[in-house]
Amino acid sequence: MSNLPRRTLLASSLALILASGAMASPPATVPATRPDLASLDLARTKPELLILQAGAFDPRQQRPDALTIGVPTSAASQAYAIVQFNPEHLRKDRETLRSQGVEFLGYVPNNAYYIRLNGQSLGDVATSPGVRWASGVAPAMTLDSSLWLAARRASPARRDDGRFEIIVHAFRGVSPAAIVNHIKTYVPSAFVSGRSERAGAAPYVRMVVDEVGLDALIDAATTAAGVYYVAPWIENQTMNAAGIAALQGNFTGNCNGSGSICTGSGGSSLTALFDHQLTGSGQIIAVTDSGTTPWAAWFTTLDSGSGPFTAVTLAQNPPPVPPALGTLYPTRKLLAYWTQPGALDYDYSSGHGTHTSGTVAGDAAGTFGANTYLASTPLLPNHELADGMAPNAQILMQDAGPASATSIVIQDFEGTLKQAHDAGARVHNNSWGAKTGGQYSGNDENLDRTSFDNEAMLVVVSAGNDVAGAMATGSPGNAKNALTVAALGHGGSLSKASYSNAGPTKDGRMKPDLAAPGTGTVSARNETSYSANITAPQTATMSGTSMSAPTVTGNAALVRQYFAEGLYPRGFRYEAPSVTALFADGFEVGTQPGSGIRIDRHNLNGPLLKAVMLNSTVLTTSPSGFPNTGTGWGRPWLDGNLWFKQTFAGDDSRRLRVFERTNASGLETGEINEYTLISVGSGAEFRATLTWFDAEAMAGAASALVNNLDLEVVAPGGSVYLGNVFSSNVSATGGTADNKDTVEQVRFTAPVAGTYTIRVKATSVPGNGRSGTDRQGYGLAVSGQFALPDPTPFAAPTVLTVASNNASGVAIDATATPGATSFQLYRASGTCANAAIGDFHLVSNGASLPLVDDRTQGGFSYAYTVRGVSNDVEGLRSECLDVVSADDCTLTPSFSGAAPAQQSAFANCKVDLAWQAAQSNCPAASSIVYTVERASDPYFTTPVTLTNSAALPTYSDSGLGFGTPYHYRVRATDAAGNLSPWSLPVNATPSGPDGPNPGSFLDDADTRSYLTLVAPWQITNLNASNGVLAYRSAGDGQLYPDNSCATITTPAMTLTTGATLSYKARYNLEYQWDGVVQEISTNGGATWTPLAPAGGFPSSFAQTMNPPINGCGYPASQGAFSGVSTASSNADPANDTATPIFKPFSTSLAAYVGQSVMIRWVLSTDPASGYEGFSLDEVQISGAAGPGNYVCTP
């Protein structure tokens, strides 16, 4: 075992650390100190500071002391860096670097990004316009503070057996196998306990080592190329009659957890949502947990309005690998049952998942002995035993339970969430987590990334159990976009359960978000063995935040149904009268819809659903602050927030207004949206709640907020109240705007009557570097005493017209009767004929018409409707108007990115290129031109532009040197000036009319480069057997892709006497699942035959299934290069631990002398588990000199 040579690393990359723009002298080394909450609050206000766990400091003046942290001074990799911008023109300056090939990987507060240089000079980046500072990613910037030297051996990384386990997070595109190989070089005793599998998943590696090797392991991990965060590995662990009344009707008493639903005084109903036929119908809820018991009668019957349908949904085998979808059963209670990678089918051990899925939407149905249970319907809950919160909803089960009764296996949380969203789930329950002590971690990052990209889905997470003190919430409950749930006592309790973990998060954000009953929860009980028959519903009692989270999840589905069925804003399911309404809902454009068309349907997004839930809360009694770090914003009281025109029971003294902007129509830095309520009464609480799904931060972030919105409320008299500034549990003037949370509230228990103005301000929306993240959507819920009693709805505006349509946006005008105080413009993508009623979202509002939508893309079709607002409530929806936008279009052209192909021989030392044509994504700017660059190296260090105006997808480059390797790449530009990314490069070496000489053929990628590559094959400088360059079956820092069938092929050559093929190969390919096959063709590539190396192929595809699941469809019997090429083996099966090296191989070609042949190496991979891949170098064919003309003349 050996430690990393720290002094050697320092010497090799000193220039990297010191490459900082405009620095007069090297930065001073200062003690590393994790910022406390007060320091973080101050640092967020200073744009020049970099905020990391190692400190909040000005990087031009200071750097943290690596030796006290206990890591090498600097990393050896020069491929990654951090760049900080001056904030004034950040967006423009960032795009300048992006256009030069720099790749942005994640946000670092303040105003900084992780970048992949992609061959660009760090010095050039540091001096680029707007760049304040740039430097390599030093190891001191990557290590979790719990692993700093002084605390390392007492950290959460210590396992019960005395060994230590860490998790190493890497940038997207980095190969986990490459990280393992780097670590094993320095710490041979370390072993891999887990790693990411899917090529598109966020890369990570888990490593275990004994105490003696811990320091060396951390040294190696923090210096591996592409690593940005090293932390302790913390295992994910698992964390109703009464709950219904508590959340629907504000029940505060105590009653049984099974049987009849708890009632109020005198037996009054506390189920206003059930009473209004909100039972979960039409809603899909995903549950990731230890599985469930699908044959139990809780999960076998669904009545969607046409009578009960009974069927058992068993686990699909083989299960789909996330995010891929499996089989869906739209008429069943269990929509699907998909076991996640690494888990086992069904909930035989813990009963945890059966219990939580029962709480969400369990619905006892069927006759068992003397007992008959009725299934819920869209109209009636038919509550019996311990039916769930949303009994008529469907459940998508994502089984993540291993053999251990308390563990949850999550290999690819992003894939799991994406899978659920794509299957139609819009609320997702997670009653599990890792005890990360409030730290923003890998699964938090995954949740935030997925929810930003898929904003229609709300993810609910339990806060965690049994960790004393503050900063105890677990992950993924520390995610910004999660709705994180604490536990109260039983039934109507308003006291935090003693076991429920408290916040805030490590960076001071308010978590948990809210609380719900979680103690003594009665729900579905599992069965310990398989049954071929449906079994009677049995109950079990459990306690924990695992129980409170699904209580909230089920109720969130009811809230979503309230909007989806059109109860907002009228308080009942308003149906269209006989007027022209041009919507796609079963009737033709231009015709009148019949009665029964609910034109107020709205498919609200996750941020608005979260805002409505948080706007509904009542204060808890213990703790009692608003908000507080034990129970967040309190316990939901849905009937106190949702307004019903007909009040059966409950509280409808406040009315609700909601406003939302999708991310696509969201705010950019400096913009403001403003809304006004003209006449708010003083007799009921006024509350405004703003939430947004922020772009993901990087795991390990010291401050997780990326995009900062702020809530302001201007009260009658002009006093301004900022979000989250409270005194005695109500909003107070003064204070400072919140710059860390994604939830902000203003609350008055005794509001002054009059006009209230609510503002949403985009204080800072830098984005995290991913496309589209520098525009931020949100959800805003406002409730108070207004529009009561219910006024006559304002008449629908008529005669919609386009007032203007240009680079300033689309302006929509209409004819409206007098009396509106404001108007709201809604948009759906597509046309009025195909846009669903529920998919129209707010894009503009104002005191008068016309209203301008400045978030369109030129050339695209949009459908618009308008509402007038009168008496503080939205009026009737107008007819629909189709518009094709004439605004600017900023969409990148679609370009395959595949390397150009060579079309000609090289008789005149000329290279003819051709590539697949690009397609403009801007309908009004459809023409395309191409830029072609040439370079002497595959990284285009000093490229030459050959043309920037090629109208056709071809180009000829003449006057080249014989035998000189060249590299070409192409980029497309549309008529609007939008640039595509560069294509993959193509290599070419001019030879004579008869090609290269078959008697002395050499392709070493350095001095000659003849082979034709199909992605992911590329030329790399990471591994070479000789010289600098070689060929590899994956991108730099990446593992080879799943489901691949890709080739690297020699040119055609007529073989001569004594022909022998030889080459060097280095490989790490999933043993007997993935492989490379060497093949030969004698008919110009029409057909191919396997060509074994001397001694035969070292392995095969023996593990592939029947039919084969590798990308090329090779049978199990096909020989191949597979496993790892080690010093002692050509097929070592230890993919995760063995170290690959280059080894020589050869093949006699005597049988093909006199024939024109092509030889290729074929990469074939299955759907999972990628590794380093196959590297090829020094490809030679030797034999007698050929008789042809192998030399070109310019």
Tab-separated table of N, CA and C in Angstrom, residues 461-579:
chain	number	residue	atom	x	y	z
A	461	VAL	N	-40.905	12.992	0.664
A	461	VAL	CA	-39.853	12.231	1.331
A	461	VAL	C	-40.025	12.335	2.842
A	462	SER	N	-39.784	11.252	3.540
A	462	SER	CA	-39.812	11.285	5.000
A	462	SER	C	-38.557	11.962	5.537
A	463	ALA	N	-38.699	12.647	6.678
A	463	ALA	CA	-37.588	13.420	7.255
A	463	ALA	C	-36.559	12.537	7.947
A	464	GLY	N	-36.965	11.326	8.353
A	464	GLY	CA	-36.040	10.431	9.038
A	464	GLY	C	-36.334	10.345	10.524
A	465	ASN	N	-35.792	9.296	11.138
A	465	ASN	CA	-36.105	8.985	12.531
A	465	ASN	C	-34.858	8.831	13.393
A	466	ASP	N	-35.032	9.114	14.687
A	466	ASP	CA	-34.118	8.687	15.745
A	466	ASP	C	-32.723	9.274	15.674
A	467	VAL	N	-32.579	10.473	15.097
A	467	VAL	CA	-31.317	11.205	15.184
A	467	VAL	C	-31.576	12.444	16.024
A	468	ALA	N	-30.929	12.549	17.165
A	468	ALA	CA	-31.196	13.632	18.093
A	468	ALA	C	-30.579	14.938	17.603
A	469	GLY	N	-31.147	16.053	18.036
A	469	GLY	CA	-30.563	17.357	17.794
A	469	GLY	C	-30.942	17.961	16.458
A	470	ALA	N	-30.304	19.105	16.184
A	470	ALA	CA	-30.569	19.832	14.954
A	470	ALA	C	-29.780	19.245	13.794
A	471	MET	N	-30.101	19.696	12.575
A	471	MET	CA	-29.431	19.249	11.352
A	471	MET	C	-29.411	17.727	11.256
A	472	ALA	N	-30.587	17.137	11.434
A	472	ALA	CA	-30.687	15.677	11.467
A	472	ALA	C	-31.467	15.107	10.290
A	473	THR	N	-32.042	15.950	9.445
A	473	THR	CA	-32.832	15.428	8.331
A	473	THR	C	-31.951	14.618	7.382
A	474	GLY	N	-32.545	13.593	6.793
A	474	GLY	CA	-31.805	12.686	5.923
A	474	GLY	C	-31.977	13.014	4.459
A	475	SER	N	-31.276	12.275	3.643
A	475	SER	CA	-31.344	12.428	2.188
A	475	SER	C	-32.087	11.239	1.589
A	476	PRO	N	-33.001	11.481	0.642
A	476	PRO	CA	-33.163	12.689	-0.178
A	476	PRO	C	-34.077	13.767	0.387
A	477	GLY	N	-34.378	13.719	1.686
A	477	GLY	CA	-35.219	14.749	2.274
A	477	GLY	C	-34.563	16.112	2.342
A	478	ASN	N	-33.238	16.172	2.134
A	478	ASN	CA	-32.552	17.462	2.098
A	478	ASN	C	-32.631	18.130	0.727
A	479	ALA	N	-33.229	17.471	-0.230
A	479	ALA	CA	-33.386	18.056	-1.561
A	479	ALA	C	-34.252	19.313	-1.479
A	480	LYS	N	-33.900	20.305	-2.265
A	480	LYS	CA	-34.638	21.569	-2.266
A	480	LYS	C	-36.067	21.379	-2.741
A	481	ASN	N	-36.257	20.513	-3.728
A	481	ASN	CA	-37.550	20.402	-4.389
A	481	ASN	C	-38.463	19.353	-3.772
A	482	ALA	N	-37.943	18.586	-2.819
A	482	ALA	CA	-38.762	17.587	-2.151
A	482	ALA	C	-39.740	18.252	-1.194
A	483	LEU	N	-40.866	17.594	-0.958
A	483	LEU	CA	-41.761	17.951	0.143
A	483	LEU	C	-41.416	16.991	1.275
A	484	THR	N	-40.683	17.491	2.266
A	484	THR	CA	-40.110	16.649	3.315
A	484	THR	C	-41.007	16.681	4.549
A	485	VAL	N	-41.330	15.492	5.079
A	485	VAL	CA	-42.414	15.360	6.049
A	485	VAL	C	-41.894	14.848	7.393
A	486	ALA	N	-42.216	15.576	8.452
A	486	ALA	CA	-41.955	15.154	9.821
A	486	ALA	C	-43.157	14.379	10.340
A	487	ALA	N	-42.985	13.746	11.498
A	487	ALA	CA	-44.061	12.955	12.095
A	487	ALA	C	-44.591	13.629	13.346
A	488	LEU	N	-45.927	13.600	13.493
A	488	LEU	CA	-46.615	14.014	14.710
A	488	LEU	C	-47.043	12.770	15.468
A	489	GLY	N	-47.717	12.976	16.575
A	489	GLY	CA	-48.270	11.849	17.302
A	489	GLY	C	-49.410	11.207	16.527
A	490	HIS	N	-50.256	10.466	17.225
A	490	HIS	CA	-51.334	9.727	16.562
A	490	HIS	C	-52.520	10.627	16.272
A	491	GLY	N	-53.235	10.299	15.211
A	491	GLY	CA	-54.515	10.919	14.907
A	491	GLY	C	-54.415	12.410	14.739
A	492	GLY	N	-55.120	13.158	15.594
A	492	GLY	CA	-55.183	14.597	15.469
A	492	GLY	C	-54.090	15.335	16.216
A	493	SER	N	-53.076	14.651	16.642
A	493	SER	CA	-52.016	15.287	17.411
A	493	SER	C	-51.364	16.429	16.627
A	494	LEU	N	-51.009	17.483	17.353
A	494	LEU	CA	-50.261	18.597	16.786
A	494	LEU	C	-48.882	18.720	17.417
A	495	SER	N	-48.419	17.649	18.026
A	495	SER	CA	-47.102	17.639	18.672
A	495	SER	C	-46.146	16.758	17.878
A	496	LYS	N	-44.949	17.259	17.685
A	496	LYS	CA	-43.910	16.489	16.989
A	496	LYS	C	-43.596	15.219	17.763
A	497	ALA	N	-43.523	14.109	17.022
A	497	ALA	CA	-43.118	12.854	17.638
A	497	ALA	C	-41.657	12.930	18.060
A	498	SER	N	-41.322	12.322	19.173
A	498	SER	CA	-39.964	12.437	19.724
A	498	SER	C	-38.917	11.870	18.780
A	499	TYR	N	-39.302	10.897	17.969
A	499	TYR	CA	-38.335	10.239	17.087
A	499	TYR	C	-38.110	10.982	15.773
A	500	SER	N	-38.941	11.959	15.471
A	500	SER	CA	-38.915	12.615	14.159
A	500	SER	C	-37.724	13.554	14.049
A	501	ASN	N	-36.908	13.366	13.013
A	501	ASN	CA	-35.689	14.162	12.841
A	501	ASN	C	-36.011	15.623	12.561
A	502	ALA	N	-35.173	16.495	13.107
A	502	ALA	CA	-35.352	17.937	12.965
A	502	ALA	C	-34.340	18.516	11.984
A	503	GLY	N	-34.654	19.704	11.496
A	503	GLY	CA	-33.737	20.457	10.662
A	503	GLY	C	-32.969	21.455	11.482
A	504	PRO	N	-32.436	22.482	10.861
A	504	PRO	CA	-32.465	22.748	9.425
A	504	PRO	C	-31.444	21.880	8.700
A	505	THR	N	-31.313	22.099	7.406
A	505	THR	CA	-30.251	21.421	6.674
A	505	THR	C	-28.905	22.040	7.052
A	506	LYS	N	-27.849	21.436	6.567
A	506	LYS	CA	-26.506	21.892	6.910
A	506	LYS	C	-26.252	23.327	6.458
A	507	ASP	N	-26.922	23.749	5.383
A	507	ASP	CA	-26.727	25.118	4.894
A	507	ASP	C	-27.823	26.058	5.366
A	508	GLY	N	-28.615	25.615	6.349
A	508	GLY	CA	-29.578	26.503	6.980
A	508	GLY	C	-30.942	26.554	6.355
A	509	ARG	N	-31.228	25.719	5.359
A	509	ARG	CA	-32.542	25.724	4.740
A	509	ARG	C	-33.582	25.096	5.664
A	510	MET	N	-34.834	25.570	5.553
A	510	MET	CA	-35.909	25.065	6.394
A	510	MET	C	-36.332	23.679	5.921
A	511	LYS	N	-36.028	22.707	6.701
A	511	LYS	CA	-36.509	21.341	6.536
A	511	LYS	C	-36.759	20.798	7.942
A	512	PRO	N	-37.747	19.944	8.138
A	512	PRO	CA	-38.725	19.465	7.159
A	512	PRO	C	-39.675	20.576	6.717
A	513	ASP	N	-40.488	20.277	5.688
A	513	ASP	CA	-41.418	21.265	5.154
A	513	ASP	C	-42.719	21.312	5.938
A	514	LEU	N	-43.214	20.164	6.323
A	514	LEU	CA	-44.458	20.103	7.083
A	514	LEU	C	-44.499	18.803	7.870
A	515	ALA	N	-45.598	18.572	8.590
A	515	ALA	CA	-45.708	17.393	9.449
A	515	ALA	C	-47.093	16.788	9.311
A	516	ALA	N	-47.189	15.500	9.636
A	516	ALA	CA	-48.466	14.782	9.544
A	516	ALA	C	-48.452	13.639	10.553
A	517	PRO	N	-49.630	13.077	10.846
A	517	PRO	CA	-49.672	11.958	11.791
A	517	PRO	C	-48.753	10.824	11.361
A	518	GLY	N	-47.980	10.293	12.311
A	518	GLY	CA	-47.061	9.204	11.991
A	518	GLY	C	-46.893	8.191	13.091
A	519	THR	N	-47.614	8.361	14.176
A	519	THR	CA	-47.461	7.488	15.344
A	519	THR	C	-48.671	6.573	15.466
A	520	GLY	N	-48.411	5.293	15.582
A	520	GLY	CA	-49.492	4.327	15.714
A	520	GLY	C	-50.380	4.264	14.490
A	521	THR	N	-49.779	4.418	13.325
A	521	THR	CA	-50.545	4.398	12.074
A	521	THR	C	-50.945	2.969	11.732
A	522	VAL	N	-52.232	2.758	11.511
A	522	VAL	CA	-52.743	1.443	11.135
A	522	VAL	C	-52.919	1.418	9.620
A	523	SER	N	-52.313	0.419	8.987
A	523	SER	CA	-52.398	0.319	7.533
A	523	SER	C	-52.238	-1.144	7.130
A	524	ALA	N	-52.033	-1.364	5.843
A	524	ALA	CA	-51.980	-2.720	5.294
A	524	ALA	C	-50.806	-3.505	5.850
A	525	ARG	N	-51.019	-4.787	6.099
A	525	ARG	CA	-49.966	-5.683	6.587
A	525	ARG	C	-49.501	-6.598	5.464
A	526	ASN	N	-48.208	-6.860	5.457
A	526	ASN	CA	-47.634	-7.724	4.423
A	526	ASN	C	-47.891	-9.189	4.727
A	527	GLU	N	-47.562	-10.027	3.758
A	527	GLU	CA	-47.562	-11.481	3.956
A	527	GLU	C	-46.172	-12.011	3.665
A	528	THR	N	-45.786	-13.040	4.367
A	528	THR	CA	-44.399	-13.507	4.336
A	528	THR	C	-44.135	-14.558	3.273
A	529	SER	N	-45.146	-14.922	2.511
A	529	SER	CA	-44.937	-15.890	1.432
A	529	SER	C	-45.930	-15.599	0.309
A	530	TYR	N	-45.611	-16.141	-0.846
A	530	TYR	CA	-46.425	-15.898	-2.040
A	530	TYR	C	-47.757	-16.636	-1.944
A	531	SER	N	-48.796	-16.005	-2.464
A	531	SER	CA	-50.098	-16.648	-2.552
A	531	SER	C	-50.626	-16.515	-3.976
A	532	ALA	N	-51.124	-17.619	-4.510
A	532	ALA	CA	-51.713	-17.582	-5.847
A	532	ALA	C	-53.127	-17.016	-5.810
A	533	ASN	N	-53.681	-16.845	-4.624
A	533	ASN	CA	-55.047	-16.336	-4.474
A	533	ASN	C	-55.025	-14.979	-3.780
A	534	ILE	N	-56.040	-14.195	-4.034
A	534	ILE	CA	-56.186	-12.919	-3.331
A	534	ILE	C	-56.471	-13.200	-1.865
A	535	THR	N	-55.739	-12.521	-1.004
A	535	THR	CA	-55.860	-12.782	0.435
A	535	THR	C	-56.589	-11.642	1.128
A	536	ALA	N	-57.190	-11.945	2.255
A	536	ALA	CA	-57.984	-10.975	2.998
A	536	ALA	C	-57.124	-9.818	3.481
A	537	PRO	N	-57.692	-8.627	3.542
A	537	PRO	CA	-56.924	-7.470	4.009
A	537	PRO	C	-56.651	-7.543	5.505
A	538	GLN	N	-55.390	-7.526	5.868
A	538	GLN	CA	-54.964	-7.541	7.263
A	538	GLN	C	-54.272	-6.222	7.576
A	539	THR	N	-54.242	-5.853	8.856
A	539	THR	CA	-53.660	-4.568	9.242
A	539	THR	C	-52.468	-4.757	10.170
A	540	ALA	N	-51.626	-3.721	10.193
A	540	ALA	CA	-50.483	-3.658	11.097
A	540	ALA	C	-50.334	-2.217	11.562
A	541	THR	N	-49.735	-2.039	12.723
A	541	THR	CA	-49.535	-0.713	13.290
A	541	THR	C	-48.049	-0.384	13.289
A	542	MET	N	-47.688	0.753	12.723
A	542	MET	CA	-46.300	1.193	12.675
A	542	MET	C	-46.217	2.684	12.988
A	543	SER	N	-45.035	3.121	13.384
A	543	SER	CA	-44.789	4.532	13.665
A	543	SER	C	-43.520	4.979	12.971
A	544	GLY	N	-43.478	6.252	12.586
A	544	GLY	CA	-42.280	6.803	11.983
A	544	GLY	C	-42.616	7.868	10.954
A	545	THR	N	-41.596	8.584	10.539
A	545	THR	CA	-41.823	9.526	9.432
A	545	THR	C	-42.136	8.766	8.154
A	546	SER	N	-41.813	7.475	8.125
A	546	SER	CA	-42.228	6.636	6.994
A	546	SER	C	-43.738	6.563	6.876
A	547	MET	N	-44.433	6.732	7.991
A	547	MET	CA	-45.888	6.689	7.985
A	547	MET	C	-46.492	8.066	7.698
A	548	SER	N	-45.827	9.121	8.177
A	548	SER	CA	-46.367	10.472	7.926
A	548	SER	C	-46.211	10.875	6.466
A	549	ALA	N	-45.119	10.442	5.815
A	549	ALA	CA	-44.911	10.829	4.415
A	549	ALA	C	-46.020	10.318	3.501
A	550	PRO	N	-46.390	9.036	3.538
A	550	PRO	CA	-47.476	8.602	2.644
A	550	PRO	C	-48.829	9.206	3.005
A	551	THR	N	-49.003	9.599	4.264
A	551	THR	CA	-50.229	10.308	4.623
A	551	THR	C	-50.324	11.610	3.845
A	552	VAL	N	-49.206	12.325	3.751
A	552	VAL	CA	-49.170	13.553	2.962
A	552	VAL	C	-49.283	13.248	1.474
A	553	THR	N	-48.597	12.218	1.020
A	553	THR	CA	-48.612	11.871	-0.407
A	553	THR	C	-50.029	11.609	-0.902
A	554	GLY	N	-50.779	10.794	-0.170
A	554	GLY	CA	-52.144	10.501	-0.587
A	554	GLY	C	-53.012	11.737	-0.618
A	555	ASN	N	-52.857	12.602	0.365
A	555	ASN	CA	-53.639	13.832	0.386
A	555	ASN	C	-53.216	14.795	-0.713
A	556	ALA	N	-51.930	14.812	-1.054
A	556	ALA	CA	-51.482	15.638	-2.173
A	556	ALA	C	-52.144	15.196	-3.473
A	557	ALA	N	-52.363	13.893	-3.623
A	557	ALA	CA	-53.062	13.404	-4.816
A	557	ALA	C	-54.503	13.915	-4.859
A	558	LEU	N	-55.152	14.034	-3.689
A	558	LEU	CA	-56.507	14.584	-3.661
A	558	LEU	C	-56.509	16.056	-4.058
A	559	VAL	N	-55.499	16.797	-3.609
A	559	VAL	CA	-55.392	18.205	-3.993
A	559	VAL	C	-55.197	18.322	-5.500
A	560	ARG	N	-54.354	17.461	-6.035
A	560	ARG	CA	-54.131	17.498	-7.482
A	560	ARG	C	-55.433	17.194	-8.228
A	561	GLN	N	-56.213	16.250	-7.704
A	561	GLN	CA	-57.482	15.925	-8.336
A	561	GLN	C	-58.440	17.111	-8.285
A	562	TYR	N	-58.410	17.880	-7.198
A	562	TYR	CA	-59.253	19.077	-7.072
A	562	TYR	C	-59.057	19.999	-8.272
A	563	PHE	N	-57.808	20.202	-8.670
A	563	PHE	CA	-57.537	21.062	-9.825
A	563	PHE	C	-57.797	20.331	-11.137
A	564	ALA	N	-57.411	19.055	-11.205
A	564	ALA	CA	-57.557	18.313	-12.461
A	564	ALA	C	-59.012	18.168	-12.874
A	565	GLU	N	-59.918	18.130	-11.899
A	565	GLU	CA	-61.336	17.984	-12.223
A	565	GLU	C	-62.053	19.327	-12.294
A	566	GLY	N	-61.299	20.427	-12.184
A	566	GLY	CA	-61.868	21.736	-12.462
A	566	GLY	C	-62.654	22.366	-11.332
A	567	LEU	N	-62.357	22.034	-10.052
A	567	LEU	CA	-63.035	22.692	-8.944
A	567	LEU	C	-62.465	24.074	-8.657
A	568	TYR	N	-61.299	24.352	-9.194
A	568	TYR	CA	-60.735	25.698	-9.079
A	568	TYR	C	-61.023	26.444	-10.377
A	569	PRO	N	-61.436	27.688	-10.375
A	569	PRO	CA	-61.610	28.577	-9.215
A	569	PRO	C	-63.044	28.689	-8.710
A	570	ARG	N	-63.982	27.946	-9.327
A	570	ARG	CA	-65.396	28.154	-9.002
A	570	ARG	C	-65.814	27.474	-7.705
A	571	GLY	N	-65.040	26.488	-7.220
A	571	GLY	CA	-65.446	25.755	-6.032
A	571	GLY	C	-66.373	24.596	-6.326
A	572	PHE	N	-66.623	24.334	-7.598
A	572	PHE	CA	-67.388	23.168	-8.030
A	572	PHE	C	-66.950	22.849	-9.450
A	573	ARG	N	-67.371	21.720	-9.987
A	573	ARG	CA	-66.956	21.280	-11.313
A	573	ARG	C	-67.771	22.033	-12.362
A	574	TYR	N	-67.241	23.203	-12.728
A	574	TYR	CA	-67.960	24.060	-13.673
A	574	TYR	C	-67.957	23.425	-15.056
A	575	GLU	N	-69.123	23.380	-15.681
A	575	GLU	CA	-69.250	22.785	-17.007
A	575	GLU	C	-69.620	23.854	-18.017
A	576	ALA	N	-69.058	23.716	-19.219
A	576	ALA	CA	-69.201	24.752	-20.252
A	576	ALA	C	-70.642	24.901	-20.691
A	577	PRO	N	-71.097	26.144	-20.840
A	577	PRO	CA	-72.405	26.360	-21.479
A	577	PRO	C	-72.263	26.218	-22.984
A	578	SER	N	-73.305	26.443	-23.700
A	578	SER	CA	-73.280	26.303	-25.160
A	578	SER	C	-72.710	27.554	-25.800
A	579	VAL	N	-71.387	27.664	-25.745
A	579	VAL	CA	-70.669	28.756	-26.400
A	579	VAL	C	-69.526	28.142	-27.177
